[in-house]
Amino acid sequence: MGSSSSATDSEVKESDKYDYMERYYDEIKAGKYRTKNPNATLRCPFCEAKKKQEFQFKDLLQHASGIGTCSAKRSMQVRVKHLALEKYLKQDVSTELDIVVKPPQYLEVANEQPSSEGRFVWPWKGIVASIFRKPKNETEEYWLRKFELYKPKEAHVLHGKDDPRGYVVLEFGTEWTGYRQVMKLDTDFQTDCHGKKDWDSMMECPGSDLYAWIVGAEEYNSEGMVGDYLREKAVLKTVSEVSQDLWKECTEKVETNYSERSFSLMNIMAGREELTEAHIEEMQRMEQNAREHARRIIEETEYLKNQIYTRNGELARLGHQLSEKEKSTIHERRKFEEEKKKITESLILASEEQVKAKDDIAEVLKKHKMEEKAMRDTLLKLEKDLNDEHKLKIEIAELDEQLKVLNCMNVMGADSEKGKISKKEIEEMEGKLEEIIEKMSEKEDVNQVLEMKEQLAKKELEDAREAFIAEELHPHFSLPKVIGELFNLAKTLFGIEIEPADGLAPVWNNDVKFFHVKDSSGSPIAYFYFDPYSRPAEKRQGAWMDEMFARSRVLSRDGTSTRFPVAHMLCNQTSSVGNKPSLMTFCEKGGQSLTAEN
């Protein structure tokens, strides 16, 4: 930006200097004047004629301060502008660059020190004298605790044969806070009449009190263990020398920090310029891509318009063909409907004829069956008549033979009265024979009735006997006792142990028990469920058993171990009531045994 100002070129009055300075400062802060170069350097916006416009911060600050305060040859307006630039650099640019322009703290501390150029031991040290007038078991930690009010960092006890009084050297470091603490120690003991001067006056007979003061040139240059220790551990410096050293050190740190930040800022600005150039290139590329994309869209739109126009023509042609086909289709549909109607009527007639034919066939079959039955009855009747006729013929033949025999006997016995059989006797014999036959028939009927009564009596007797036996033996067959004996029998016969395993597998009712079967070594070989009691709503009658899982190695979970068989054994016993166990009949016990054996 230019360096024009709202102020005129006329001379600014001394009384208005600060008003104009604030105005220029606001304009610089608002960005009206350009103070930064793209390469992270600074420039003076009010010295356009100056060729060198690439300042570092301290150089531009020195330039603005020199013209604003020290240049009497410049006009008031130029000086006011540079004062505004100086204010802007101190308050805004220094904050952006994180540069401290105010004097460091140690200069303020140094300014508070006396103007005397006395030389002191540095790092700062204090000395405590006459320590062996006290008990002699104090350590360095003891002296640090004793003087903790002054915050010493270290304590060193000095003693020797030539000087039995003993000393403690207190270390206070190199900072100005240490100087304040050691000066406070010196002032406190001097106020209490136990300072350096008091020690010098009471050295020969100091008593049991302690004396302390700041270590200076006298102690540093003294002979003995104190002087030797101080010359080894420290140097003599004035306060101004320490201030200059610290100022130099701080200045070097500030310059290093400034150089680092300036370099970092230059890198940031260079990176910013690179990013700006890359952004501009990216924007140009995006604009070019957008133009290319818009061109492709326009071309595709034109292509699609042509395609739509062509498709509309094809659709119109196909619509015309469809209308023609629709007309022919309607005619063919009507023709198809008429043919379909004729076929449907033909199918109905054929169905009716088929139903009629079925009825006729059924009627013929019925008539054939009736004729077959009548023929069968006729054949049976004929067969019976033939049998009766055959029997009659046999009886007639027998009677004829008997009559012939009797006639022969009559003819042969005609000469003798004794051998002659009269017709009356024959009739009597025939009557007796009929009576005998009738009596035999009656006896056979009576015998049949007696046999039936005997069989019925035998059956009633057997039932009563079984009921008596069941009633007498019933109390001896409680379910737990029968199961226990049954398991003992299995152990005797097969050498196996049957033990309860409740909880090992889920059950479908609380009355169901689960058992495992073990061999003689105690290893399980099978399992079974036992469901003893009747539940009419869930179980059928009777007692039975069946296999749930067969023994298998292939169908086991891992395919290598053996899957043991599992069976179930079910009965329909009456459940126990109170303390009365469930009782079994002899037949139920036998059935239970057979089921268990299976």
PDB file of N, CA and C in Angstrom, residues 140-176:
ATOM      1  N   GLU A 140      25.988 -30.897  58.113  1.00  0.00           N
ATOM      2  CA  GLU A 140      25.631 -29.880  57.117  1.00  0.00           C
ATOM      3  C   GLU A 140      24.116 -29.762  56.979  1.00  0.00           C
ATOM      4  N   GLU A 141      23.398 -30.896  57.129  1.00  0.00           N
ATOM      5  CA  GLU A 141      21.939 -30.840  57.064  1.00  0.00           C
ATOM      6  C   GLU A 141      21.383 -30.008  58.221  1.00  0.00           C
ATOM      7  N   TYR A 142      22.053 -30.076  59.351  1.00  0.00           N
ATOM      8  CA  TYR A 142      21.616 -29.288  60.499  1.00  0.00           C
ATOM      9  C   TYR A 142      21.697 -27.801  60.193  1.00  0.00           C
ATOM     10  N   TRP A 143      22.778 -27.364  59.539  1.00  0.00           N
ATOM     11  CA  TRP A 143      22.935 -25.935  59.254  1.00  0.00           C
ATOM     12  C   TRP A 143      21.979 -25.476  58.151  1.00  0.00           C
ATOM     13  N   LEU A 144      21.673 -26.384  57.228  1.00  0.00           N
ATOM     14  CA  LEU A 144      20.666 -26.014  56.214  1.00  0.00           C
ATOM     15  C   LEU A 144      19.298 -25.817  56.848  1.00  0.00           C
ATOM     16  N   ARG A 145      18.956 -26.692  57.825  1.00  0.00           N
ATOM     17  CA  ARG A 145      17.674 -26.513  58.510  1.00  0.00           C
ATOM     18  C   ARG A 145      17.684 -25.268  59.392  1.00  0.00           C
ATOM     19  N   LYS A 146      18.832 -24.998  59.997  1.00  0.00           N
ATOM     20  CA  LYS A 146      18.893 -23.857  60.904  1.00  0.00           C
ATOM     21  C   LYS A 146      18.722 -22.542  60.164  1.00  0.00           C
ATOM     22  N   PHE A 147      19.267 -22.456  58.930  1.00  0.00           N
ATOM     23  CA  PHE A 147      19.187 -21.212  58.156  1.00  0.00           C
ATOM     24  C   PHE A 147      18.204 -21.351  56.977  1.00  0.00           C
ATOM     25  N   GLU A 148      17.170 -22.218  57.130  1.00  0.00           N
ATOM     26  CA  GLU A 148      16.225 -22.431  56.028  1.00  0.00           C
ATOM     27  C   GLU A 148      15.411 -21.176  55.742  1.00  0.00           C
ATOM     28  N   LEU A 149      15.389 -20.217  56.674  1.00  0.00           N
ATOM     29  CA  LEU A 149      14.685 -18.965  56.432  1.00  0.00           C
ATOM     30  C   LEU A 149      15.290 -18.223  55.247  1.00  0.00           C
ATOM     31  N   TYR A 150      16.606 -18.379  55.026  1.00  0.00           N
ATOM     32  CA  TYR A 150      17.297 -17.666  53.954  1.00  0.00           C
ATOM     33  C   TYR A 150      17.465 -18.528  52.691  1.00  0.00           C
ATOM     34  N   LYS A 151      16.953 -19.760  52.753  1.00  0.00           N
ATOM     35  CA  LYS A 151      16.904 -20.659  51.596  1.00  0.00           C
ATOM     36  C   LYS A 151      18.274 -20.899  50.967  1.00  0.00           C
ATOM     37  N   PRO A 152      19.271 -21.312  51.736  1.00  0.00           N
ATOM     38  CA  PRO A 152      20.561 -21.672  51.137  1.00  0.00           C
ATOM     39  C   PRO A 152      20.427 -23.002  50.369  1.00  0.00           C
ATOM     40  N   LYS A 153      21.257 -23.172  49.375  1.00  0.00           N
ATOM     41  CA  LYS A 153      21.208 -24.383  48.574  1.00  0.00           C
ATOM     42  C   LYS A 153      22.132 -25.466  49.113  1.00  0.00           C
ATOM     43  N   GLU A 154      23.290 -25.074  49.648  1.00  0.00           N
ATOM     44  CA  GLU A 154      24.230 -26.039  50.205  1.00  0.00           C
ATOM     45  C   GLU A 154      24.896 -25.427  51.433  1.00  0.00           C
ATOM     46  N   ALA A 155      25.492 -26.318  52.241  1.00  0.00           N
ATOM     47  CA  ALA A 155      26.254 -25.876  53.421  1.00  0.00           C
ATOM     48  C   ALA A 155      27.511 -26.721  53.519  1.00  0.00           C
ATOM     49  N   HIS A 156      28.682 -26.061  53.787  1.00  0.00           N
ATOM     50  CA  HIS A 156      29.960 -26.758  53.889  1.00  0.00           C
ATOM     51  C   HIS A 156      30.613 -26.336  55.212  1.00  0.00           C
ATOM     52  N   VAL A 157      30.904 -27.323  56.052  1.00  0.00           N
ATOM     53  CA  VAL A 157      31.528 -27.074  57.364  1.00  0.00           C
ATOM     54  C   VAL A 157      33.046 -27.097  57.183  1.00  0.00           C
ATOM     55  N   LEU A 158      33.734 -26.037  57.663  1.00  0.00           N
ATOM     56  CA  LEU A 158      35.192 -25.917  57.581  1.00  0.00           C
ATOM     57  C   LEU A 158      35.756 -25.861  58.996  1.00  0.00           C
ATOM     58  N   HIS A 159      36.743 -26.728  59.254  1.00  0.00           N
ATOM     59  CA  HIS A 159      37.396 -26.711  60.573  1.00  0.00           C
ATOM     60  C   HIS A 159      38.821 -27.221  60.401  1.00  0.00           C
ATOM     61  N   GLY A 160      39.665 -26.871  61.327  1.00  0.00           N
ATOM     62  CA  GLY A 160      41.068 -27.283  61.275  1.00  0.00           C
ATOM     63  C   GLY A 160      41.731 -27.139  62.636  1.00  0.00           C
ATOM     64  N   LYS A 161      42.942 -27.685  62.750  1.00  0.00           N
ATOM     65  CA  LYS A 161      43.649 -27.628  64.026  1.00  0.00           C
ATOM     66  C   LYS A 161      44.104 -26.223  64.347  1.00  0.00           C
ATOM     67  N   ASP A 162      44.466 -25.442  63.318  1.00  0.00           N
ATOM     68  CA  ASP A 162      44.978 -24.096  63.560  1.00  0.00           C
ATOM     69  C   ASP A 162      43.879 -23.133  63.961  1.00  0.00           C
ATOM     70  N   ASP A 163      42.637 -23.411  63.564  1.00  0.00           N
ATOM     71  CA  ASP A 163      41.531 -22.491  63.861  1.00  0.00           C
ATOM     72  C   ASP A 163      40.384 -23.304  64.434  1.00  0.00           C
ATOM     73  N   PRO A 164      40.296 -23.427  65.777  1.00  0.00           N
ATOM     74  CA  PRO A 164      39.278 -24.298  66.388  1.00  0.00           C
ATOM     75  C   PRO A 164      37.888 -23.688  66.393  1.00  0.00           C
ATOM     76  N   ARG A 165      37.751 -22.466  65.914  1.00  0.00           N
ATOM     77  CA  ARG A 165      36.425 -21.828  66.004  1.00  0.00           C
ATOM     78  C   ARG A 165      35.444 -22.442  65.011  1.00  0.00           C
ATOM     79  N   GLY A 166      35.851 -22.792  63.824  1.00  0.00           N
ATOM     80  CA  GLY A 166      35.003 -23.456  62.840  1.00  0.00           C
ATOM     81  C   GLY A 166      34.114 -22.484  62.075  1.00  0.00           C
ATOM     82  N   TYR A 167      33.849 -22.810  60.808  1.00  0.00           N
ATOM     83  CA  TYR A 167      33.028 -21.967  59.948  1.00  0.00           C
ATOM     84  C   TYR A 167      32.062 -22.855  59.132  1.00  0.00           C
ATOM     85  N   VAL A 168      30.951 -22.235  58.699  1.00  0.00           N
ATOM     86  CA  VAL A 168      30.012 -22.866  57.760  1.00  0.00           C
ATOM     87  C   VAL A 168      29.845 -21.921  56.583  1.00  0.00           C
ATOM     88  N   VAL A 169      30.144 -22.409  55.379  1.00  0.00           N
ATOM     89  CA  VAL A 169      29.955 -21.615  54.162  1.00  0.00           C
ATOM     90  C   VAL A 169      28.596 -22.003  53.556  1.00  0.00           C
ATOM     91  N   LEU A 170      27.695 -21.031  53.431  1.00  0.00           N
ATOM     92  CA  LEU A 170      26.351 -21.258  52.868  1.00  0.00           C
ATOM     93  C   LEU A 170      26.350 -20.840  51.405  1.00  0.00           C
ATOM     94  N   GLU A 171      25.926 -21.765  50.519  1.00  0.00           N
ATOM     95  CA  GLU A 171      25.872 -21.508  49.072  1.00  0.00           C
ATOM     96  C   GLU A 171      24.485 -20.978  48.721  1.00  0.00           C
ATOM     97  N   PHE A 172      24.425 -19.856  47.931  1.00  0.00           N
ATOM     98  CA  PHE A 172      23.144 -19.266  47.519  1.00  0.00           C
ATOM     99  C   PHE A 172      22.974 -19.210  46.005  1.00  0.00           C
ATOM    100  N   GLY A 173      23.852 -19.830  45.231  1.00  0.00           N
ATOM    101  CA  GLY A 173      23.697 -19.901  43.794  1.00  0.00           C
ATOM    102  C   GLY A 173      24.142 -18.651  43.078  1.00  0.00           C
ATOM    103  N   THR A 174      23.783 -18.544  41.786  1.00  0.00           N
ATOM    104  CA  THR A 174      24.230 -17.448  40.922  1.00  0.00           C
ATOM    105  C   THR A 174      23.112 -16.474  40.589  1.00  0.00           C
ATOM    106  N   GLU A 175      21.888 -16.743  41.022  1.00  0.00           N
ATOM    107  CA  GLU A 175      20.757 -15.898  40.654  1.00  0.00           C
ATOM    108  C   GLU A 175      20.665 -14.701  41.591  1.00  0.00           C
ATOM    109  N   TRP A 176      19.865 -13.713  41.145  1.00  0.00           N
ATOM    110  CA  TRP A 176      19.678 -12.518  41.978  1.00  0.00           C
ATOM    111  C   TRP A 176      18.841 -12.814  43.211  1.00  0.00           C
TER     112      TRP A 176
END
